[in-house]
Amino acid sequence: DLVADWVEIRTAIGWSGPYVEAIRAGRVRLNAKLAADGTLSMGAIDKLLPAPSGKPFALPAIHLAVADGRAMLTTPYGPAVLRLSGRGRLDGGFAGRLEARAPRLASGDCAATGLTAALVLRIDRARPVLRGPVNAAALACGDAVVRAPALDLAATLAADLTRWRGAALVKAAGASHVAGQLAPLAGQVSFAGGADGTAGAARLAAGAFGTAVLSGKALRVDGRYSLSPRGVRFDGRVGAEHGALDAARRRAIAAFGAAGPGTPVGPLADRL
């Protein structure tokens, strides 16, 4: 469950008895499992941890220094590898790097493949702050596929890790659906929420697009969204440049000009 070339643990004695004050480690390899209810198990290491207190989760007041810590994490969504390096107090002051890699993570009918992240991590007043790139080979939900999505992320988590907020610069090589496709897209998305849902603003722009009904040279989306167990909601504006209906519908509209010649509606149909 855990292999390390060396680990140094510094203890101290307080009013309530002995406690761990600091941990220093070199190369560490850990196996862990995340259950569907969010419970994390580290195998035999669980026996060394304090019994659950029933209080909300909080980062311990321990000074941690790790040169190269890696965790093989098994989750209901798929396996992932996490790598952590850095030093400082976990309840405030820690600074380091957090890297992640996952071949495939899936939830419901959505899946991300080739996922990688290389984030700068610091902990400010018990709140983890993450900044850096997150990339994937593809993101698919049902019949929709986004190719090579990439985020430049800036996020802050709550002290108990149940809430989050932040923003990300977004870009992708393109997107496709059974109803149509989009050329490369880019923009900015903000977010704030928790397990009960996430909401924010999105401003995205794409190049050429096409569907069975409408095509154009550019597409813009600007508005607010919300994601929750109740569904997806969007309130904003969608704009297209150089939009054109498909040929069959243009012919149908042109045929209106031949409707009712010699009648009062004839000139109106012709102008339409």
mmCIF file of N, CA, C and O in Angstrom, residues 66-153:
data_model
loop_
_atom_site.group_PDB
_atom_site.id
_atom_site.type_symbol
_atom_site.label_atom_id
_atom_site.label_comp_id
_atom_site.label_asym_id
_atom_site.label_seq_id
_atom_site.Cartn_x
_atom_site.Cartn_y
_atom_site.Cartn_z
ATOM 1 N N VAL A 66 7.686 16.903 0.707
ATOM 2 C CA VAL A 66 7.802 15.675 -0.084
ATOM 3 C C VAL A 66 8.487 16.002 -1.396
ATOM 4 O O VAL A 66 8.133 16.963 -2.081
ATOM 5 N N ALA A 67 9.514 15.192 -1.726
ATOM 6 C CA ALA A 67 10.267 15.428 -2.955
ATOM 7 C C ALA A 67 9.536 14.871 -4.163
ATOM 8 O O ALA A 67 9.470 15.515 -5.212
ATOM 9 N N ASP A 68 8.969 13.656 -4.039
ATOM 10 C CA ASP A 68 8.305 13.019 -5.176
ATOM 11 C C ASP A 68 7.307 12.011 -4.636
ATOM 12 O O ASP A 68 7.646 10.859 -4.371
ATOM 13 N N GLY A 69 6.075 12.451 -4.449
ATOM 14 C CA GLY A 69 5.025 11.573 -3.951
ATOM 15 C C GLY A 69 4.053 11.226 -5.068
ATOM 16 O O GLY A 69 3.522 12.113 -5.741
ATOM 17 N N ARG A 70 3.836 9.935 -5.279
ATOM 18 C CA ARG A 70 2.927 9.500 -6.341
ATOM 19 C C ARG A 70 1.883 8.548 -5.762
ATOM 20 O O ARG A 70 2.206 7.682 -4.949
ATOM 21 N N ALA A 71 0.649 8.723 -6.226
ATOM 22 C CA ALA A 71 -0.455 7.878 -5.768
ATOM 23 C C ALA A 71 -1.140 7.255 -6.970
ATOM 24 O O ALA A 71 -1.502 7.955 -7.925
ATOM 25 N N MET A 72 -1.281 5.936 -6.931
ATOM 26 C CA MET A 72 -2.101 5.217 -7.914
ATOM 27 C C MET A 72 -3.506 5.158 -7.332
ATOM 28 O O MET A 72 -3.754 4.469 -6.342
ATOM 29 N N LEU A 73 -4.422 5.920 -7.926
ATOM 30 C CA LEU A 73 -5.759 6.080 -7.370
ATOM 31 C C LEU A 73 -6.779 5.331 -8.220
ATOM 32 O O LEU A 73 -6.901 5.583 -9.427
ATOM 33 N N THR A 74 -7.504 4.424 -7.580
ATOM 34 C CA THR A 74 -8.606 3.714 -8.232
ATOM 35 C C THR A 74 -9.908 4.410 -7.851
ATOM 36 O O THR A 74 -10.183 4.624 -6.670
ATOM 37 N N THR A 75 -10.715 4.785 -8.850
ATOM 38 C CA THR A 75 -11.970 5.487 -8.595
ATOM 39 C C THR A 75 -13.099 4.823 -9.372
ATOM 40 O O THR A 75 -12.853 4.052 -10.305
ATOM 41 N N PRO A 76 -14.362 5.105 -9.023
ATOM 42 C CA PRO A 76 -15.486 4.564 -9.796
ATOM 43 C C PRO A 76 -15.505 5.090 -11.235
ATOM 44 O O PRO A 76 -16.209 4.533 -12.083
ATOM 45 N N TYR A 77 -14.752 6.164 -11.503
ATOM 46 C CA TYR A 77 -14.760 6.770 -12.832
ATOM 47 C C TYR A 77 -13.608 6.272 -13.700
ATOM 48 O O TYR A 77 -13.590 6.513 -14.897
ATOM 49 N N GLY A 78 -12.624 5.590 -13.084
ATOM 50 C CA GLY A 78 -11.467 5.099 -13.802
ATOM 51 C C GLY A 78 -10.205 5.337 -12.995
ATOM 52 O O GLY A 78 -10.223 6.085 -12.011
ATOM 53 N N PRO A 79 -9.093 4.726 -13.378
ATOM 54 C CA PRO A 79 -7.843 4.896 -12.633
ATOM 55 C C PRO A 79 -7.161 6.213 -12.964
ATOM 56 O O PRO A 79 -7.319 6.761 -14.061
ATOM 57 N N ALA A 80 -6.380 6.719 -12.007
ATOM 58 C CA ALA A 80 -5.633 7.965 -12.195
ATOM 59 C C ALA A 80 -4.334 7.884 -11.416
ATOM 60 O O ALA A 80 -4.230 7.166 -10.421
ATOM 61 N N VAL A 81 -3.345 8.617 -11.885
ATOM 62 C CA VAL A 81 -2.066 8.724 -11.202
ATOM 63 C C VAL A 81 -1.873 10.178 -10.794
ATOM 64 O O VAL A 81 -1.982 11.087 -11.627
ATOM 65 N N LEU A 82 -1.607 10.413 -9.504
ATOM 66 C CA LEU A 82 -1.372 11.751 -8.976
ATOM 67 C C LEU A 82 0.075 11.861 -8.520
ATOM 68 O O LEU A 82 0.623 10.908 -7.939
ATOM 69 N N ARG A 83 0.686 13.011 -8.756
ATOM 70 C CA ARG A 83 2.059 13.249 -8.321
ATOM 71 C C ARG A 83 2.119 14.584 -7.593
ATOM 72 O O ARG A 83 1.674 15.604 -8.108
ATOM 73 N N LEU A 84 2.678 14.574 -6.384
ATOM 74 C CA LEU A 84 2.748 15.772 -5.549
ATOM 75 C C LEU A 84 4.182 16.016 -5.107
ATOM 76 O O LEU A 84 4.888 15.094 -4.701
ATOM 77 N N SER A 85 4.599 17.276 -5.178
ATOM 78 C CA SER A 85 5.882 17.689 -4.626
ATOM 79 C C SER A 85 5.718 19.087 -4.048
ATOM 80 O O SER A 85 4.917 19.881 -4.548
ATOM 81 N N GLY A 86 6.450 19.386 -2.971
ATOM 82 C CA GLY A 86 6.373 20.704 -2.371
ATOM 83 C C GLY A 86 6.606 20.647 -0.878
ATOM 84 O O GLY A 86 6.909 19.591 -0.309
ATOM 85 N N ARG A 87 6.449 21.801 -0.231
ATOM 86 C CA ARG A 87 6.662 21.869 1.214
ATOM 87 C C ARG A 87 5.844 23.001 1.813
ATOM 88 O O ARG A 87 5.505 23.972 1.137
ATOM 89 N N GLY A 88 5.524 22.856 3.105
ATOM 90 C CA GLY A 88 4.791 23.875 3.840
ATOM 91 C C GLY A 88 3.703 23.263 4.704
ATOM 92 O O GLY A 88 3.451 22.057 4.657
ATOM 93 N N ARG A 89 3.053 24.088 5.515
ATOM 94 C CA ARG A 89 1.964 23.611 6.378
ATOM 95 C C ARG A 89 0.721 23.334 5.536
ATOM 96 O O ARG A 89 0.308 24.165 4.709
ATOM 97 N N LEU A 90 0.115 22.158 5.764
ATOM 98 C CA LEU A 90 -1.046 21.766 4.973
ATOM 99 C C LEU A 90 -2.270 22.619 5.279
ATOM 100 O O LEU A 90 -3.166 22.739 4.446
ATOM 101 N N ASP A 91 -2.356 23.212 6.467
ATOM 102 C CA ASP A 91 -3.502 24.057 6.776
ATOM 103 C C ASP A 91 -3.253 25.519 6.424
ATOM 104 O O ASP A 91 -4.060 26.389 6.743
ATOM 105 N N GLY A 92 -2.143 25.778 5.707
ATOM 106 C CA GLY A 92 -1.863 27.130 5.249
ATOM 107 C C GLY A 92 -0.377 27.341 5.063
ATOM 108 O O GLY A 92 0.393 27.175 6.002
ATOM 109 N N GLY A 93 0.033 27.665 3.826
ATOM 110 C CA GLY A 93 1.435 27.925 3.552
ATOM 111 C C GLY A 93 2.097 26.921 2.645
ATOM 112 O O GLY A 93 3.196 27.171 2.137
ATOM 113 N N PHE A 94 1.461 25.757 2.408
ATOM 114 C CA PHE A 94 2.073 24.761 1.525
ATOM 115 C C PHE A 94 2.140 25.307 0.097
ATOM 116 O O PHE A 94 1.215 25.955 -0.393
ATOM 117 N N ALA A 95 3.244 25.012 -0.597
ATOM 118 C CA ALA A 95 3.417 25.414 -1.992
ATOM 119 C C ALA A 95 4.129 24.293 -2.727
ATOM 120 O O ALA A 95 5.122 23.743 -2.227
ATOM 121 N N GLY A 96 3.627 23.943 -3.886
ATOM 122 C CA GLY A 96 4.238 22.868 -4.649
ATOM 123 C C GLY A 96 3.553 22.674 -5.986
ATOM 124 O O GLY A 96 2.943 23.603 -6.536
ATOM 125 N N ARG A 97 3.654 21.453 -6.499
ATOM 126 C CA ARG A 97 3.062 21.110 -7.791
ATOM 127 C C ARG A 97 2.231 19.845 -7.640
ATOM 128 O O ARG A 97 2.615 18.916 -6.916
ATOM 129 N N LEU A 98 1.103 19.834 -8.352
ATOM 130 C CA LEU A 98 0.235 18.663 -8.393
ATOM 131 C C LEU A 98 0.014 18.298 -9.856
ATOM 132 O O LEU A 98 -0.495 19.107 -10.636
ATOM 133 N N GLU A 99 0.422 17.091 -10.208
ATOM 134 C CA GLU A 99 0.238 16.611 -11.573
ATOM 135 C C GLU A 99 -0.703 15.417 -11.557
ATOM 136 O O GLU A 99 -0.751 14.661 -10.581
ATOM 137 N N ALA A 100 -1.456 15.262 -12.631
ATOM 138 C CA ALA A 100 -2.415 14.164 -12.720
ATOM 139 C C ALA A 100 -2.415 13.600 -14.134
ATOM 140 O O ALA A 100 -2.197 14.323 -15.116
ATOM 141 N N ARG A 101 -2.690 12.308 -14.211
ATOM 142 C CA ARG A 101 -2.786 11.648 -15.511
ATOM 143 C C ARG A 101 -3.818 10.535 -15.419
ATOM 144 O O ARG A 101 -3.817 9.764 -14.444
ATOM 145 N N ALA A 102 -4.713 10.465 -16.393
ATOM 146 C CA ALA A 102 -5.737 9.423 -16.401
ATOM 147 C C ALA A 102 -6.016 9.021 -17.844
ATOM 148 O O ALA A 102 -6.285 9.887 -18.678
ATOM 149 N N PRO A 103 -5.956 7.736 -18.162
ATOM 150 C CA PRO A 103 -6.249 7.324 -19.542
ATOM 151 C C PRO A 103 -7.702 7.558 -19.929
ATOM 152 O O PRO A 103 -7.999 7.938 -21.058
ATOM 153 N N ARG A 104 -8.614 7.350 -18.964
ATOM 154 C CA ARG A 104 -10.040 7.552 -19.263
ATOM 155 C C ARG A 104 -10.809 7.689 -17.954
ATOM 156 O O ARG A 104 -10.707 6.841 -17.077
ATOM 157 N N LEU A 105 -11.569 8.787 -17.826
ATOM 158 C CA LEU A 105 -12.476 8.987 -16.710
ATOM 159 C C LEU A 105 -13.884 9.130 -17.269
ATOM 160 O O LEU A 105 -14.104 9.921 -18.197
ATOM 161 N N ALA A 106 -14.831 8.380 -16.712
ATOM 162 C CA ALA A 106 -16.187 8.379 -17.261
ATOM 163 C C ALA A 106 -17.210 8.472 -16.138
ATOM 164 O O ALA A 106 -17.030 7.914 -15.052
ATOM 165 N N SER A 107 -18.292 9.218 -16.404
ATOM 166 C CA SER A 107 -19.423 9.327 -15.498
ATOM 167 C C SER A 107 -20.692 9.417 -16.337
ATOM 168 O O SER A 107 -20.823 10.318 -17.167
ATOM 169 N N GLY A 108 -21.599 8.469 -16.140
ATOM 170 C CA GLY A 108 -22.796 8.452 -16.976
ATOM 171 C C GLY A 108 -22.419 8.209 -18.423
ATOM 172 O O GLY A 108 -21.632 7.312 -18.745
ATOM 173 N N ASP A 109 -22.963 9.040 -19.329
ATOM 174 C CA ASP A 109 -22.631 8.891 -20.747
ATOM 175 C C ASP A 109 -21.540 9.861 -21.180
ATOM 176 O O ASP A 109 -21.348 10.095 -22.381
ATOM 177 N N CYS A 110 -20.814 10.449 -20.219
ATOM 178 C CA CYS A 110 -19.717 11.373 -20.522
ATOM 179 C C CYS A 110 -18.381 10.728 -20.163
ATOM 180 O O CYS A 110 -18.274 10.016 -19.161
ATOM 181 N N ALA A 111 -17.358 10.976 -20.985
ATOM 182 C CA ALA A 111 -16.039 10.410 -20.740
ATOM 183 C C ALA A 111 -14.970 11.347 -21.277
ATOM 184 O O ALA A 111 -15.143 11.977 -22.329
ATOM 185 N N ALA A 112 -13.869 11.448 -20.528
ATOM 186 C CA ALA A 112 -12.687 12.203 -20.960
ATOM 187 C C ALA A 112 -11.549 11.213 -21.147
ATOM 188 O O ALA A 112 -11.302 10.379 -20.271
ATOM 189 N N THR A 113 -10.853 11.281 -22.271
ATOM 190 C CA THR A 113 -9.742 10.384 -22.550
ATOM 191 C C THR A 113 -8.445 11.191 -22.660
ATOM 192 O O THR A 113 -8.456 12.358 -23.052
ATOM 193 N N GLY A 114 -7.339 10.525 -22.302
ATOM 194 C CA GLY A 114 -6.039 11.176 -22.390
ATOM 195 C C GLY A 114 -5.930 12.415 -21.533
ATOM 196 O O GLY A 114 -5.398 13.437 -21.967
ATOM 197 N N LEU A 115 -6.411 12.338 -20.294
ATOM 198 C CA LEU A 115 -6.461 13.514 -19.419
ATOM 199 C C LEU A 115 -5.116 13.732 -18.733
ATOM 200 O O LEU A 115 -4.529 12.810 -18.169
ATOM 201 N N THR A 116 -4.610 14.974 -18.771
ATOM 202 C CA THR A 116 -3.381 15.341 -18.069
ATOM 203 C C THR A 116 -3.568 16.718 -17.434
ATOM 204 O O THR A 116 -4.308 17.554 -17.936
ATOM 205 N N ALA A 117 -2.868 16.926 -16.309
ATOM 206 C CA ALA A 117 -2.894 18.222 -15.625
ATOM 207 C C ALA A 117 -1.538 18.468 -14.994
ATOM 208 O O ALA A 117 -0.906 17.541 -14.479
ATOM 209 N N ALA A 118 -1.090 19.706 -15.044
ATOM 210 C CA ALA A 118 0.171 20.112 -14.399
ATOM 211 C C ALA A 118 -0.102 21.432 -13.688
ATOM 212 O O ALA A 118 -0.041 22.507 -14.302
ATOM 213 N N LEU A 119 -0.420 21.348 -12.400
ATOM 214 C CA LEU A 119 -0.936 22.494 -11.671
ATOM 215 C C LEU A 119 0.035 22.966 -10.585
ATOM 216 O O LEU A 119 0.691 22.149 -9.928
ATOM 217 N N VAL A 120 0.106 24.271 -10.430
ATOM 218 C CA VAL A 120 0.794 24.862 -9.287
ATOM 219 C C VAL A 120 -0.196 24.875 -8.129
ATOM 220 O O VAL A 120 -1.335 25.343 -8.274
ATOM 221 N N LEU A 121 0.208 24.336 -6.980
ATOM 222 C CA LEU A 121 -0.674 24.212 -5.821
ATOM 223 C C LEU A 121 -0.126 25.031 -4.660
ATOM 224 O O LEU A 121 1.053 24.939 -4.324
ATOM 225 N N ARG A 122 -0.988 25.829 -4.074
ATOM 226 C CA ARG A 122 -0.650 26.475 -2.808
ATOM 227 C C ARG A 122 -1.889 26.437 -1.914
ATOM 228 O O ARG A 122 -3.026 26.362 -2.415
ATOM 229 N N ILE A 123 -1.657 26.437 -0.632
ATOM 230 C CA ILE A 123 -2.765 26.385 0.325
ATOM 231 C C ILE A 123 -2.768 27.687 1.112
ATOM 232 O O ILE A 123 -1.797 28.011 1.808
ATOM 233 N N ASP A 124 -3.845 28.432 0.961
ATOM 234 C CA ASP A 124 -3.988 29.742 1.583
ATOM 235 C C ASP A 124 -5.115 29.687 2.616
ATOM 236 O O ASP A 124 -6.277 29.513 2.257
ATOM 237 N N ARG A 125 -4.770 29.781 3.884
ATOM 238 C CA ARG A 125 -5.756 29.728 4.978
ATOM 239 C C ARG A 125 -6.655 28.496 4.835
ATOM 240 O O ARG A 125 -7.877 28.571 4.867
ATOM 241 N N ALA A 126 -6.005 27.357 4.639
ATOM 242 C CA ALA A 126 -6.635 26.026 4.552
ATOM 243 C C ALA A 126 -7.381 25.803 3.239
ATOM 244 O O ALA A 126 -7.961 24.739 3.044
ATOM 245 N N ARG A 127 -7.332 26.770 2.328
ATOM 246 C CA ARG A 127 -8.037 26.621 1.059
ATOM 247 C C ARG A 127 -7.033 26.342 -0.060
ATOM 248 O O ARG A 127 -6.181 27.178 -0.352
ATOM 249 N N PRO A 128 -7.135 25.184 -0.719
ATOM 250 C CA PRO A 128 -6.237 24.894 -1.837
ATOM 251 C C PRO A 128 -6.528 25.800 -3.037
ATOM 252 O O PRO A 128 -7.683 26.019 -3.414
ATOM 253 N N VAL A 129 -5.467 26.327 -3.628
ATOM 254 C CA VAL A 129 -5.556 27.173 -4.813
ATOM 255 C C VAL A 129 -4.767 26.483 -5.929
ATOM 256 O O VAL A 129 -3.587 26.155 -5.743
ATOM 257 N N LEU A 130 -5.396 26.254 -7.068
ATOM 258 C CA LEU A 130 -4.799 25.519 -8.178
ATOM 259 C C LEU A 130 -4.736 26.405 -9.412
ATOM 260 O O LEU A 130 -5.725 27.062 -9.757
ATOM 261 N N ARG A 131 -3.582 26.369 -10.098
ATOM 262 C CA ARG A 131 -3.442 27.133 -11.343
ATOM 263 C C ARG A 131 -2.584 26.349 -12.314
ATOM 264 O O ARG A 131 -1.541 25.802 -11.921
ATOM 265 N N GLY A 132 -3.026 26.305 -13.581
ATOM 266 C CA GLY A 132 -2.218 25.634 -14.580
ATOM 267 C C GLY A 132 -3.067 24.971 -15.653
ATOM 268 O O GLY A 132 -4.294 25.056 -15.642
ATOM 269 N N PRO A 133 -2.426 24.275 -16.592
ATOM 270 C CA PRO A 133 -3.141 23.681 -17.721
ATOM 271 C C PRO A 133 -3.740 22.316 -17.403
ATOM 272 O O PRO A 133 -3.158 21.514 -16.672
ATOM 273 N N VAL A 134 -4.915 22.074 -17.967
ATOM 274 C CA VAL A 134 -5.578 20.768 -17.937
ATOM 275 C C VAL A 134 -5.945 20.433 -19.382
ATOM 276 O O VAL A 134 -6.617 21.227 -20.058
ATOM 277 N N ASN A 135 -5.507 19.272 -19.867
ATOM 278 C CA ASN A 135 -5.717 18.906 -21.271
ATOM 279 C C ASN A 135 -6.311 17.513 -21.375
ATOM 280 O O ASN A 135 -6.134 16.683 -20.486
ATOM 281 N N ALA A 136 -6.979 17.264 -22.478
ATOM 282 C CA ALA A 136 -7.515 15.937 -22.761
ATOM 283 C C ALA A 136 -7.453 15.693 -24.269
ATOM 284 O O ALA A 136 -7.460 16.643 -25.066
ATOM 285 N N ALA A 137 -7.382 14.432 -24.640
ATOM 286 C CA ALA A 137 -7.424 14.097 -26.065
ATOM 287 C C ALA A 137 -8.823 14.338 -26.625
ATOM 288 O O ALA A 137 -8.989 14.844 -27.735
ATOM 289 N N ALA A 138 -9.840 13.986 -25.826
ATOM 290 C CA ALA A 138 -11.225 14.181 -26.268
ATOM 291 C C ALA A 138 -12.150 14.148 -25.067
ATOM 292 O O ALA A 138 -11.852 13.531 -24.039
ATOM 293 N N LEU A 139 -13.284 14.829 -25.206
ATOM 294 C CA LEU A 139 -14.351 14.813 -24.214
ATOM 295 C C LEU A 139 -15.643 14.495 -24.950
ATOM 296 O O LEU A 139 -16.025 15.216 -25.885
ATOM 297 N N ALA A 140 -16.300 13.414 -24.546
ATOM 298 C CA ALA A 140 -17.514 12.972 -25.241
ATOM 299 C C ALA A 140 -18.657 12.855 -24.252
ATOM 300 O O ALA A 140 -18.495 12.325 -23.150
ATOM 301 N N CYS A 141 -19.825 13.360 -24.643
ATOM 302 C CA CYS A 141 -21.069 13.209 -23.882
ATOM 303 C C CYS A 141 -22.154 12.815 -24.862
ATOM 304 O O CYS A 141 -22.569 13.627 -25.707
ATOM 305 N N GLY A 142 -22.604 11.558 -24.779
ATOM 306 C CA GLY A 142 -23.600 11.100 -25.730
ATOM 307 C C GLY A 142 -23.063 11.152 -27.148
ATOM 308 O O GLY A 142 -21.997 10.610 -27.465
ATOM 309 N N ASP A 143 -23.786 11.863 -28.014
ATOM 310 C CA ASP A 143 -23.384 11.986 -29.411
ATOM 311 C C ASP A 143 -22.484 13.185 -29.670
ATOM 312 O O ASP A 143 -22.099 13.435 -30.815
ATOM 313 N N ALA A 144 -22.144 13.944 -28.635
ATOM 314 C CA ALA A 144 -21.304 15.130 -28.794
ATOM 315 C C ALA A 144 -19.859 14.809 -28.412
ATOM 316 O O ALA A 144 -19.606 14.160 -27.403
ATOM 317 N N VAL A 145 -18.909 15.270 -29.230
ATOM 318 C CA VAL A 145 -17.485 15.033 -28.993
ATOM 319 C C VAL A 145 -16.740 16.355 -29.155
ATOM 320 O O VAL A 145 -16.916 17.051 -30.162
ATOM 321 N N VAL A 146 -15.922 16.710 -28.155
ATOM 322 C CA VAL A 146 -15.048 17.875 -28.231
ATOM 323 C C VAL A 146 -13.622 17.355 -28.391
ATOM 324 O O VAL A 146 -13.152 16.561 -27.580
ATOM 325 N N ARG A 147 -12.942 17.800 -29.444
ATOM 326 C CA ARG A 147 -11.601 17.300 -29.741
ATOM 327 C C ARG A 147 -10.533 18.193 -29.115
ATOM 328 O O ARG A 147 -10.588 19.417 -29.232
ATOM 329 N N ALA A 148 -9.581 17.578 -28.439
ATOM 330 C CA ALA A 148 -8.433 18.252 -27.833
ATOM 331 C C ALA A 148 -8.833 19.456 -26.981
ATOM 332 O O ALA A 148 -8.340 20.564 -27.181
ATOM 333 N N PRO A 149 -9.747 19.274 -26.009
ATOM 334 C CA PRO A 149 -10.071 20.406 -25.125
ATOM 335 C C PRO A 149 -8.895 20.735 -24.213
ATOM 336 O O PRO A 149 -8.168 19.839 -23.767
ATOM 337 N N ALA A 150 -8.715 22.021 -23.939
ATOM 338 C CA ALA A 150 -7.614 22.474 -23.083
ATOM 339 C C ALA A 150 -8.110 23.625 -22.220
ATOM 340 O O ALA A 150 -8.797 24.529 -22.705
ATOM 341 N N LEU A 151 -7.757 23.584 -20.940
ATOM 342 C CA LEU A 151 -8.126 24.632 -19.993
ATOM 343 C C LEU A 151 -6.871 25.229 -19.384
ATOM 344 O O LEU A 151 -5.930 24.500 -19.046
ATOM 345 N N ASP A 152 -6.858 26.540 -19.237
ATOM 346 C CA ASP A 152 -5.861 27.217 -18.400
ATOM 347 C C ASP A 152 -6.610 27.612 -17.141
ATOM 348 O O ASP A 152 -7.327 28.610 -17.114
ATOM 349 N N LEU A 153 -6.467 26.813 -16.096
ATOM 350 C CA LEU A 153 -7.359 26.832 -14.942
ATOM 351 C C LEU A 153 -6.823 27.694 -13.810
ATOM 352 O O LEU A 153 -5.629 27.716 -13.532
#
